[in-house]
Coordinates of C-alpha atoms in Angstrom, one line a residue:
K30 CA 2.2 -17.9 -1.4
I31 CA 0.2 -14.7 -2.6
T32 CA 1.0 -15.5 -5.8
A33 CA -0.9 -19.1 -5.1
V34 CA -3.9 -17.1 -4.0
T35 CA -4.1 -14.0 -6.3
G36 CA -2.7 -15.6 -9.6
A37 CA -4.4 -17.5 -12.2
A38 CA -4.1 -20.0 -15.5
N39 CA -6.8 -18.4 -17.6
P40 CA -8.5 -20.5 -20.0
V41 CA -8.8 -19.2 -23.5
T42 CA -10.1 -20.3 -27.2
G43 CA -7.2 -20.5 -29.2
P44 CA -3.6 -22.1 -29.2
Y45 CA -2.5 -20.0 -26.2
F46 CA -1.4 -20.4 -22.8
N47 CA -2.6 -17.2 -20.7
F48 CA -1.8 -16.4 -16.9
S49 CA -1.8 -14.0 -14.6
T50 CA 0.5 -13.1 -11.7
P51 CA 0.7 -10.4 -9.0
E52 CA 3.3 -7.4 -8.9
P53 CA 4.1 -5.4 -6.0
T54 CA 2.9 -1.9 -7.3
G55 CA 5.8 0.0 -6.3
I56 CA 6.1 3.0 -3.7
V57 CA 3.1 3.3 -1.0
A58 CA 2.5 6.2 0.9
I59 CA 0.6 5.4 4.2
A60 CA -0.7 7.4 6.6
A61 CA -0.7 5.6 9.7
P62 CA -3.5 5.1 12.1
D63 CA -3.4 6.9 15.7
D64 CA -3.5 3.4 17.3
P65 CA 0.2 4.0 17.7
L66 CA 1.8 0.1 17.4
L67 CA -1.5 -2.3 16.2
G68 CA -2.5 0.0 13.8
L69 CA 1.0 1.2 12.2
V70 CA 2.0 -2.4 11.8
S71 CA -1.2 -3.3 10.6
V72 CA -1.1 -0.9 7.5
L73 CA 2.5 -1.5 7.5
A74 CA 2.8 -5.1 7.4
P75 CA 0.5 -6.1 4.3
A76 CA 2.2 -3.2 1.9
I77 CA 5.9 -4.4 2.7
A78 CA 4.9 -8.3 2.8
T79 CA 3.6 -8.1 -1.3
G80 CA 7.0 -6.5 -2.2
N81 CA 6.4 -2.8 -1.8
T82 CA 8.6 0.0 -0.6
T83 CA 6.6 2.3 1.9
I84 CA 6.8 5.9 3.0
V85 CA 5.0 5.7 6.5
I86 CA 3.4 9.1 8.2
A87 CA 3.3 8.3 11.7
S88 CA 0.5 8.5 14.3
E89 CA 0.7 12.4 14.7
P90 CA -0.3 12.2 18.4
A91 CA 2.1 9.4 19.3
P92 CA 5.2 9.0 16.9
L93 CA 7.4 7.3 19.6
P94 CA 6.3 3.6 18.7
A95 CA 6.8 4.3 15.1
I96 CA 10.1 5.5 15.9
T97 CA 11.2 2.9 17.7
L98 CA 9.9 0.5 14.9
A99 CA 12.1 2.1 12.3
E100 CA 15.2 1.6 14.8
V101 CA 14.0 -2.3 15.1
L102 CA 13.8 -2.8 11.2
A103 CA 17.1 -0.7 10.8
T104 CA 18.7 -3.5 12.4
S105 CA 16.8 -6.4 11.1
D106 CA 17.2 -8.1 7.8
L107 CA 14.6 -5.8 5.9
P108 CA 16.5 -3.9 3.1
G109 CA 17.2 -0.5 3.7
G110 CA 14.9 1.8 2.3
V111 CA 11.9 -0.6 2.2
V112 CA 10.3 1.3 5.4
N113 CA 10.5 5.0 5.4
I114 CA 9.1 6.6 8.4
L115 CA 8.1 10.4 8.9
T116 CA 6.9 11.9 11.6
G117 CA 5.1 15.5 11.4
H118 CA 1.8 17.0 10.8
R119 CA -0.5 14.7 8.5
T120 CA -2.5 17.3 7.2
E121 CA 1.1 18.6 6.0
L122 CA 2.5 15.8 4.8
T123 CA -0.4 13.7 2.9
P124 CA -1.1 16.3 0.0
W125 CA 2.7 16.1 -1.2
L126 CA 2.8 12.4 -1.5
A127 CA -1.0 12.3 -2.9
S128 CA 0.5 14.7 -5.7
H129 CA 4.1 13.2 -5.7
M130 CA 4.7 11.5 -9.4
D131 CA 7.1 8.7 -7.6
V132 CA 4.4 7.6 -5.1
N133 CA 2.4 4.6 -7.2
A134 CA 0.0 4.0 -4.1
I135 CA -1.7 5.8 -1.3
D136 CA -3.3 4.2 1.9
L137 CA -5.6 6.5 3.5
T138 CA -6.1 4.8 6.9
G139 CA -4.9 7.4 9.1
V140 CA -6.5 10.8 7.5
P141 CA -9.5 12.1 8.8
H142 CA -12.8 11.4 7.2
E143 CA -13.1 14.8 6.1
D144 CA -9.7 15.2 4.2
I145 CA -10.2 11.9 2.2
R146 CA -12.0 13.5 -0.8
D147 CA -9.4 16.2 -1.6
L148 CA -6.6 13.7 -1.4
E149 CA -8.1 11.3 -3.8
D150 CA -8.8 14.0 -6.3
T151 CA -4.9 15.1 -5.7
A152 CA -4.1 11.5 -6.3
A153 CA -5.9 11.0 -9.4
E154 CA -4.3 13.9 -11.3
N155 CA -0.9 11.5 -11.5
L156 CA -2.9 7.9 -12.0
K157 CA -2.3 6.9 -8.5
R158 CA -4.0 3.7 -6.6
V159 CA -5.9 5.0 -3.6
H160 CA -6.8 2.7 -0.2
R161 CA -9.5 3.9 1.6
P162 CA -10.0 2.7 5.1
T163 CA -12.8 -0.1 5.8
T164 CA -12.3 -1.1 9.2
T165 CA -9.9 0.2 12.2
D166 CA -10.7 -2.4 14.2
W167 CA -7.2 -3.9 14.3
T168 CA -8.4 -7.2 16.3
D169 CA -11.2 -8.2 12.9
D170 CA -9.8 -10.6 10.6
P171 CA -7.6 -8.8 7.9
G172 CA -8.1 -11.4 5.2
T173 CA -6.4 -10.2 2.1
A174 CA -7.8 -7.2 0.8
R175 CA -5.1 -4.9 2.4
M176 CA -2.5 -6.9 0.5
T177 CA -4.2 -7.4 -2.7
A178 CA -4.9 -3.5 -2.7
F179 CA -1.1 -2.9 -3.3
L180 CA -1.1 -5.3 -6.2
E181 CA -0.9 -5.0 -10.0
T182 CA -2.1 -8.1 -12.2
K183 CA 0.6 -9.2 -14.8
T184 CA -1.0 -11.3 -17.9
V185 CA 1.1 -13.1 -20.3
W186 CA -0.1 -14.8 -23.6
H187 CA 2.1 -17.4 -24.9
P188 CA 1.7 -19.4 -28.0
V189 CA 1.4 -23.3 -27.4
G190 CA 2.0 -26.2 -30.2
V191 CA 2.7 -25.7 -33.5

């Protein structure tokens, strides 16, 4: 349904039909917030619901809910490799993910505010989408912003008539 919300048939002058459709960005690295389960699911679900593959750094002070979720996902219908959960120190793992050439986007929700700027600069060196945290109140209406943050728009031109 996200295609119906974010896609469009674009009006153009000339004998062309033009439409835009959203596509997954690819591999999304996510620094999960310290809210062990609700925060984790709130940042993970939008990325995989739009077709992306994820690498998630679990909450540093409370990684157990993330590990339990990994066991649940391993026995679910989710294809293997869609959700990859890492445990460890965020300060050690996030610079590697921000600079890695195979990571297409990074969600900095769980990163301390003082580290965000450095990680944005690192991610910019290899043209990566960066999602900055806007709210950490997981009970608010999420809207579609977190889902559309990890989508790219493909526009197709097709000749009409003749």
